[in-house]
Amino acid sequence: MDISVLAKHIRLKVDLSDAEIEIVASYFVEKELPKKTILFREGTIVDAIAFVVEGCLRSYSIDENGFEHILQFAPEGWWITDMLSVIKGQKSVLNVESIVDSKVLLLKRSTQDELFDKIPKMERFFRILTENALCATRQRVIEGMSLTAKDRYINFCETYPETVVNHIPQKYVAAYIGVTPEFLSKMRSQLYRS
Amino acid sequence: MDISVLAKHIRLKVDLSDAEIEIVASYFVEKELPKKTILFREGTIVDAIAFVVEGCLRSYSIDENGFEHILQFAPEGWWITDMLSVIKGQKSVLNVESIVDSKVLLLKRSTQDELFDKIPKMERFFRILTENALCATRQRVIEGMSLTAKDRYINFCETYPETVVNHIPQKYVAAYIGVTPEFLSKMRSQLYRS
DNA sequence: CTGATTTCTTAACCTAGGTTATTTCCCATT
DNA sequence: AATGGGAAATAACCTAGGTTAAGAAATCAG
């Protein structure tokens, strides 16, 4: 199992020895996901969090009219799961699916506390990780209320890596910024003209 | 300083002895906030998080057209700050203000790591707290994309305690659910009639 | 390579929610 | 009790973004 991407990612936030990284790695299980594979399905109880080593996943909910709304994209180096299901142990309301061929490392929640007791720095790591995710999500709430769809799209393009912006179906981008694919298309043609 | 509200709140998530609670409490500073007092101001660097012992605060941003958007209400037993400013050490984009006469306990970020080293369970506490906040905020993103304004209002009334829903100016509720005060007023009169 | 399916674009029309303006209602202060 | 000022209600009108539909383009399966 190649843990270099994971190790590099963790060491951005906390300082771990090679021996500690080995222990951490032993808690993860690798999984290959061909394009459009559902990793966690709505209605099940999710008991793991996924670190993306390669490829890109998305988490989304389906509303009562059948429309998909994307909560998160997770390209290489990002984490993804249905946190609510993991924390509360209740049925998931999100689907987590690979957009392209991907590889993830899975960490079971049930063993996470054990890992934290063995390597307290990992609890710190996840606290920091979660704080950052919280900030980003709150930022998104504010932007959803204060920006127009066009500004949200421009922001999206500036914020996400080029791999996400340009190699992902546009309908996913629309489902992320909160507009219909038709309206995104209209906005894009307006932006080209100017 | 009365720490019973704080102690009770922490013990919902982690197990601390009375001695440990005493140590934790020694890291907090009490502050009284008369109605409409700004605790953290936009443009400054925020270096503390606030626990609400009594009253109710709100955090909000002001957009380029001068409109306020409320990110969070914090009634008794909740935490509030501008996390982004605290984490990144950069200038705050949020105001945090008391809505009614309030009392908060402040924890300086600069001493937080020291507290975590002394009482590791507090790091666990904040990790769990942050995970919960993240879930709630992500839920809000989804609702913002999939529900109508009327459903968001109904949800709001069902989710927040009666003290918040009924003792807060309606314009704040509007600024939280993402509509104008005029439109909230229209929705409410429609809901009464049915 | 070809037909089938999904995605994207365009355009006409529609609606949820915003804007502006006026009136009424609270209160807090004097 | 009078008065001044923000908060809420109402209503006429407006617009960002949604809906529907139909064709073009890209992607996929065989």
XYZ file of C-alpha atoms (C1' of nucleotides) in Angstrom:
448
model
C 0.000 0.000 0.000
C 1.376 3.370 -1.000
C 1.024 5.710 1.940
C 3.222 8.558 0.696
C 0.282 10.810 -0.241
C -1.329 10.239 3.153
C 1.907 10.724 5.080
C 2.660 13.967 3.294
C -0.843 15.208 3.958
C -0.748 14.429 7.700
C 2.688 15.968 8.128
C 1.396 19.286 6.822
C -0.436 19.628 10.153
C 1.293 17.465 12.765
C 4.776 16.090 13.234
C 4.962 12.290 13.062
C 8.022 9.991 13.002
C 8.321 7.305 10.343
C 7.459 4.703 12.999
C 4.300 6.598 13.919
C 3.305 6.956 10.290
C 3.664 3.172 9.965
C 1.274 2.658 12.863
C -1.194 5.155 11.436
C -1.019 3.477 8.031
C -1.812 0.096 9.570
C -5.266 1.418 10.450
C -6.150 2.141 6.849
C -7.515 -0.196 4.214
C -6.991 0.506 0.542
C -9.848 0.399 -1.931
C -9.934 0.851 -5.707
C -12.992 2.539 -7.152
C -13.664 2.406 -10.894
C -15.428 5.493 -12.278
C -19.002 6.001 -11.001
C -18.695 3.528 -8.139
C -20.741 4.316 -5.069
C -18.541 4.053 -1.965
C -21.196 4.953 0.625
C -24.855 4.655 -0.226
C -27.788 6.688 1.083
C -29.827 4.765 3.637
C -26.932 2.717 4.999
C -24.943 3.364 8.157
C -21.524 4.690 7.286
C -18.698 3.638 9.569
C -15.575 4.907 7.868
C -13.947 8.008 6.476
C -12.140 7.980 3.154
C -8.872 9.659 2.171
C -8.508 10.134 -1.577
C -5.112 8.957 -2.835
C -5.953 9.269 -6.502
C -8.908 10.368 -8.615
C -11.891 12.380 -7.414
C -15.099 11.626 -5.507
C -18.214 13.624 -4.728
C -20.826 13.513 -1.964
C -24.382 14.468 -2.820
C -27.962 14.258 -1.630
C -31.048 13.705 -3.725
C -34.003 15.923 -2.872
C -37.690 14.982 -2.953
C -37.957 16.087 -6.599
C -35.071 13.840 -7.599
C -32.515 16.630 -8.028
C -28.950 16.028 -6.917
C -27.135 18.592 -4.766
C -23.395 18.226 -4.363
C -21.994 18.894 -0.921
C -18.375 18.223 -1.634
C -15.818 17.273 -4.252
C -12.805 15.337 -2.968
C -9.823 15.307 -5.321
C -6.462 13.774 -4.353
C -5.435 14.597 -0.787
C -8.951 15.298 0.493
C -11.184 13.463 2.938
C -14.779 12.505 2.332
C -17.601 10.643 4.078
C -21.091 11.227 5.443
C -19.957 12.658 8.741
C -23.463 12.822 10.202
C -23.996 9.112 9.736
C -20.533 8.328 11.108
C -20.962 10.457 14.214
C -24.550 9.682 15.090
C -24.594 6.121 13.827
C -27.774 6.843 11.917
C -28.755 6.171 8.340
C -26.874 8.188 5.769
C -28.638 10.785 3.635
C -25.690 11.232 1.281
C -24.182 9.211 -1.523
C -20.425 9.210 -1.945
C -19.324 8.234 -5.444
C -16.191 8.255 -7.578
C -16.361 10.623 -10.546
C -13.336 9.048 -12.241
C -11.273 5.922 -11.508
C -10.034 6.486 -7.977
C -8.167 4.987 -5.058
C -9.046 5.661 -1.422
C -7.763 4.689 2.010
C -10.514 3.848 4.472
C -10.314 4.463 8.216
C -13.005 2.780 10.304
C -14.551 5.009 12.928
C -14.659 2.101 15.337
C -10.883 1.923 15.385
C -10.327 5.662 15.288
C -10.509 6.157 19.065
C -7.955 3.403 19.495
C -5.673 5.193 17.044
C -6.154 8.468 18.932
C -5.204 6.805 22.218
C -2.115 5.272 20.672
C -1.088 8.430 18.789
C -2.662 11.521 20.356
C -1.243 13.697 17.601
C -3.752 12.074 15.285
C -6.583 13.425 17.401
C -4.977 16.834 17.018
C -4.687 16.254 13.287
C -8.372 15.476 12.945
C -9.371 18.378 15.146
C -7.423 20.750 12.911
C -8.736 19.086 9.763
C -12.310 19.433 10.987
C -11.807 23.061 12.000
C -10.610 23.836 8.493
C -13.529 22.015 6.923
C -15.920 23.915 9.186
C -14.475 27.251 8.108
C -14.724 26.327 4.444
C -18.319 25.171 4.800
C -19.340 28.294 6.708
C -17.717 30.375 4.018
C -19.879 28.556 1.521
C -23.041 29.320 3.516
C -22.175 33.016 3.485
C -21.396 32.963 -0.229
C -24.652 31.183 -0.955
C -26.516 34.063 0.659
C -24.475 37.026 -0.502
C -23.273 36.225 -4.020
C -25.088 35.882 -7.327
C -24.871 32.602 -9.217
C -22.315 34.120 -11.584
C -20.022 35.180 -8.753
C -20.389 31.788 -7.126
C -19.299 30.176 -10.380
C -16.305 32.477 -10.750
C -15.359 31.749 -7.147
C -15.686 28.045 -7.748
C -13.339 28.177 -10.728
C -10.791 30.156 -8.740
C -11.000 27.968 -5.651
C -10.986 24.407 -6.940
C -7.961 22.895 -8.690
C -7.949 22.888 -12.454
C -8.454 19.113 -12.471
C -11.831 19.581 -10.823
C -12.985 22.640 -12.739
C -12.113 21.353 -16.191
C -12.332 17.585 -16.005
C -15.706 17.251 -14.367
C -19.120 17.255 -16.071
C -20.642 20.724 -15.924
C -23.846 19.417 -14.476
C -21.860 18.530 -11.345
C -20.504 22.040 -11.111
C -24.080 23.325 -11.419
C -25.236 20.927 -8.676
C -22.454 22.254 -6.478
C -22.951 25.986 -6.897
C -26.718 25.603 -6.670
C -28.108 26.314 -10.153
C -29.604 24.242 -12.958
C -27.274 22.973 -15.710
C -29.220 25.123 -18.194
C -28.562 28.269 -16.224
C -24.871 27.458 -15.789
C -24.644 27.024 -19.543
C -26.265 30.424 -20.053
C -23.876 32.058 -17.577
C -20.855 30.513 -19.246
C -21.798 31.766 -22.673
C -22.303 35.234 -21.198
C -18.881 35.095 -19.522
C -17.184 34.074 -22.802
C -18.688 36.996 -24.681
C -17.306 39.498 -22.177
C -17.211 32.836 38.209
C -20.082 30.446 37.669
C -18.835 27.524 35.658
C -21.764 25.143 36.136
C -23.215 25.748 32.647
C -19.812 25.159 31.063
C -19.064 22.073 33.163
C -22.393 20.500 32.346
C -21.876 21.217 28.668
C -18.390 19.668 28.540
C -19.470 16.595 30.481
C -22.067 15.819 27.835
C -19.175 14.793 25.593
C -16.175 13.862 27.752
C -15.672 12.670 31.289
C -13.822 15.143 33.523
C -13.201 15.050 37.280
C -14.027 18.092 39.424
C -10.304 18.817 39.655
C -9.978 18.756 35.873
C -13.004 21.003 35.463
C -11.317 23.466 37.831
C -8.211 23.513 35.662
C -10.282 23.966 32.520
C -12.230 26.785 34.128
C -9.019 28.603 35.037
C -8.374 29.096 31.314
C -11.581 31.045 30.804
C -12.264 34.708 31.376
C -15.784 35.931 32.029
C -17.253 38.866 30.154
C -20.592 40.636 30.460
C -22.144 41.949 27.262
C -25.046 44.395 27.383
C -27.518 44.086 24.503
C -26.083 44.960 21.071
C -22.450 44.869 22.163
C -19.939 43.790 19.555
C -17.633 41.131 20.997
C -15.489 40.563 17.893
C -15.372 43.148 15.173
C -14.848 42.684 11.440
C -11.343 43.657 10.367
C -9.643 42.734 13.631
C -7.739 39.543 14.412
C -9.800 37.323 16.668
C -7.837 35.269 19.179
C -10.512 33.700 21.376
C -13.605 31.562 21.271
C -16.667 32.394 23.347
C -18.953 30.091 25.300
C -22.382 31.607 25.966
C -23.403 31.242 29.617
C -26.444 33.444 29.350
C -28.256 35.449 26.677
C -27.787 35.083 22.935
C -25.236 36.255 20.367
C -25.076 36.196 16.592
C -22.274 36.159 14.035
C -22.842 37.893 10.713
C -21.097 39.275 7.692
C -21.952 42.410 5.773
C -21.905 42.070 1.987
C -20.790 44.688 -0.536
C -24.343 46.072 -0.740
C -24.503 46.547 3.007
C -26.803 43.587 3.693
C -26.216 41.492 6.788
C -26.119 37.695 6.555
C -26.286 35.735 9.790
C -24.055 32.694 10.012
C -24.936 31.594 13.503
C -27.073 32.259 16.536
C -25.526 31.229 19.852
C -27.984 30.921 22.724
C -26.976 29.611 26.165
C -24.647 26.611 25.994
C -23.345 27.343 22.485
C -19.930 28.423 21.232
C -19.263 31.303 18.868
C -16.330 33.067 17.245
C -14.876 33.814 13.819
C -13.112 30.489 13.435
C -11.361 31.475 10.204
C -9.680 34.434 11.842
C -8.755 32.364 14.901
C -7.248 29.528 12.882
C -5.471 31.466 10.172
C -4.597 34.490 12.273
C -5.982 36.732 9.569
C -8.406 39.639 9.708
C -11.934 38.698 10.611
C -14.773 39.086 8.114
C -17.494 38.494 10.694
C -18.996 40.519 13.495
C -20.025 38.729 16.676
C -22.596 40.673 18.688
C -24.961 40.149 21.614
C -28.644 40.286 20.692
C -29.758 40.615 24.336
C -27.854 41.176 27.598
C -25.451 38.244 27.723
C -22.587 36.669 29.591
C -19.775 34.730 27.899
C -16.651 32.835 28.910
C -13.665 33.515 26.686
C -10.936 31.001 25.883
C -7.829 32.409 24.237
C -6.559 30.373 21.332
C -2.994 31.042 22.390
C -3.557 29.108 25.609
C -5.716 26.409 24.065
C -2.823 24.162 23.019
C -1.448 24.382 26.548
C -4.844 23.299 27.881
C -4.936 20.410 25.411
C -1.503 19.229 26.540
C -2.534 19.414 30.178
C -5.954 17.809 29.649
C -6.021 15.781 26.422
C -9.722 15.090 26.889
C -10.308 18.726 26.076
C -8.774 18.216 22.672
C -11.183 15.323 22.216
C -14.019 17.570 23.381
C -13.217 20.234 20.811
C -12.760 17.683 18.072
C -16.228 16.293 18.758
C -17.711 19.777 19.095
C -16.231 20.787 15.760
C -17.427 17.604 14.052
C -20.950 18.348 15.204
C -20.745 21.939 14.033
C -19.466 20.748 10.666
C -22.406 18.372 10.233
C -24.887 21.088 11.133
C -23.325 23.558 8.729
C -23.224 21.029 5.886
C -26.863 20.245 6.567
C -27.549 23.936 6.152
C -25.751 24.045 2.801
C -27.908 21.177 1.540
C -31.091 22.808 2.819
C -30.140 26.088 1.203
C -29.974 24.327 -2.158
C -32.912 21.933 -1.872
C -35.607 23.711 0.137
C -37.836 26.698 -0.649
C -37.682 29.736 1.621
C -40.912 28.659 3.302
C -39.555 25.221 4.160
C -36.328 26.764 5.412
C -38.361 28.992 7.711
C -40.432 26.081 9.031
C -37.235 24.111 9.605
C -35.710 27.019 11.429
C -38.666 27.292 13.786
C -38.543 23.576 14.524
C -34.781 23.451 15.014
C -33.958 26.464 17.139
C -35.146 26.793 20.752
C -38.288 28.832 21.393
C -36.182 31.583 22.986
C -34.450 32.173 19.680
C -37.456 31.815 17.393
C -39.802 34.061 19.355
C -37.614 36.548 21.176
C -35.466 37.655 18.295
C -36.242 40.386 15.748
C -37.687 38.851 12.606
C -35.193 40.644 10.434
C -32.501 38.476 12.039
C -34.423 35.328 11.224
C -34.697 36.567 7.631
C -30.955 37.264 7.509
C -30.330 33.715 8.748
C -32.589 31.791 6.376
C -31.501 33.927 3.440
C -34.501 36.061 2.477
C -35.455 39.725 2.823
C -37.488 40.804 5.891
C -40.325 41.757 3.526
C -40.490 38.299 2.052
C -40.371 36.626 5.461
C -43.288 38.807 6.490
C -45.209 37.723 3.402
C -44.479 34.056 4.073
C -45.576 34.347 7.680
C -48.916 35.885 6.782
C -49.466 33.095 4.260
C -48.625 30.471 6.898
C -51.086 32.015 9.384
C -53.928 31.916 6.891
C -53.429 28.189 6.284
C -17.108 2.520 -36.849
C -21.921 3.074 -35.588
C -25.941 3.661 -33.045
C -27.488 4.827 -28.390
C -27.229 7.581 -24.406
C -25.882 11.213 -21.844
C -24.407 16.013 -21.674
C -24.478 20.687 -23.349
C -26.542 24.666 -25.617
C -30.120 27.745 -26.882
C -34.375 29.996 -26.520
C -39.173 31.087 -25.109
C -41.670 31.457 -21.257
C -42.576 31.287 -16.067
C -42.190 32.039 -10.858
C -39.974 32.541 -6.327
C -38.301 35.899 -4.171
C -36.381 40.911 -4.373
C -37.199 46.065 -4.602
C -39.368 50.136 -3.517
C -42.605 52.714 -1.226
C -46.273 53.500 2.150
C -48.549 52.579 6.339
C -48.881 50.713 10.849
C -46.982 49.149 15.054
C -44.045 49.088 18.877
C -41.113 50.470 22.041
C -38.077 53.690 24.552
C -37.075 58.307 25.913
C -38.503 62.711 27.495
C -48.974 61.585 27.421
C -46.358 62.985 23.551
C -42.699 61.936 20.124
C -39.403 59.942 17.569
C -37.273 55.865 15.402
C -36.652 51.378 14.336
C -39.462 46.966 13.143
C -43.091 44.817 10.766
C -46.886 44.522 7.312
C -48.744 45.252 2.816
C -48.835 45.866 -1.993
C -47.351 46.968 -6.801
C -43.912 45.988 -9.667
C -39.346 43.798 -11.152
C -35.533 40.269 -12.093
C -32.471 36.300 -11.281
C -32.814 32.051 -12.065
C -36.028 27.892 -13.128
C -38.775 25.142 -16.541
C -39.667 23.065 -20.749
C -38.465 21.619 -25.055
C -35.668 20.661 -28.972
C -31.418 20.293 -31.379
C -26.163 19.693 -31.344
C -22.227 17.628 -29.468
C -19.769 14.562 -26.891
C -19.189 9.922 -24.805
C -19.939 5.113 -24.534
C -21.103 0.241 -25.725
C -20.837 -3.156 -28.870
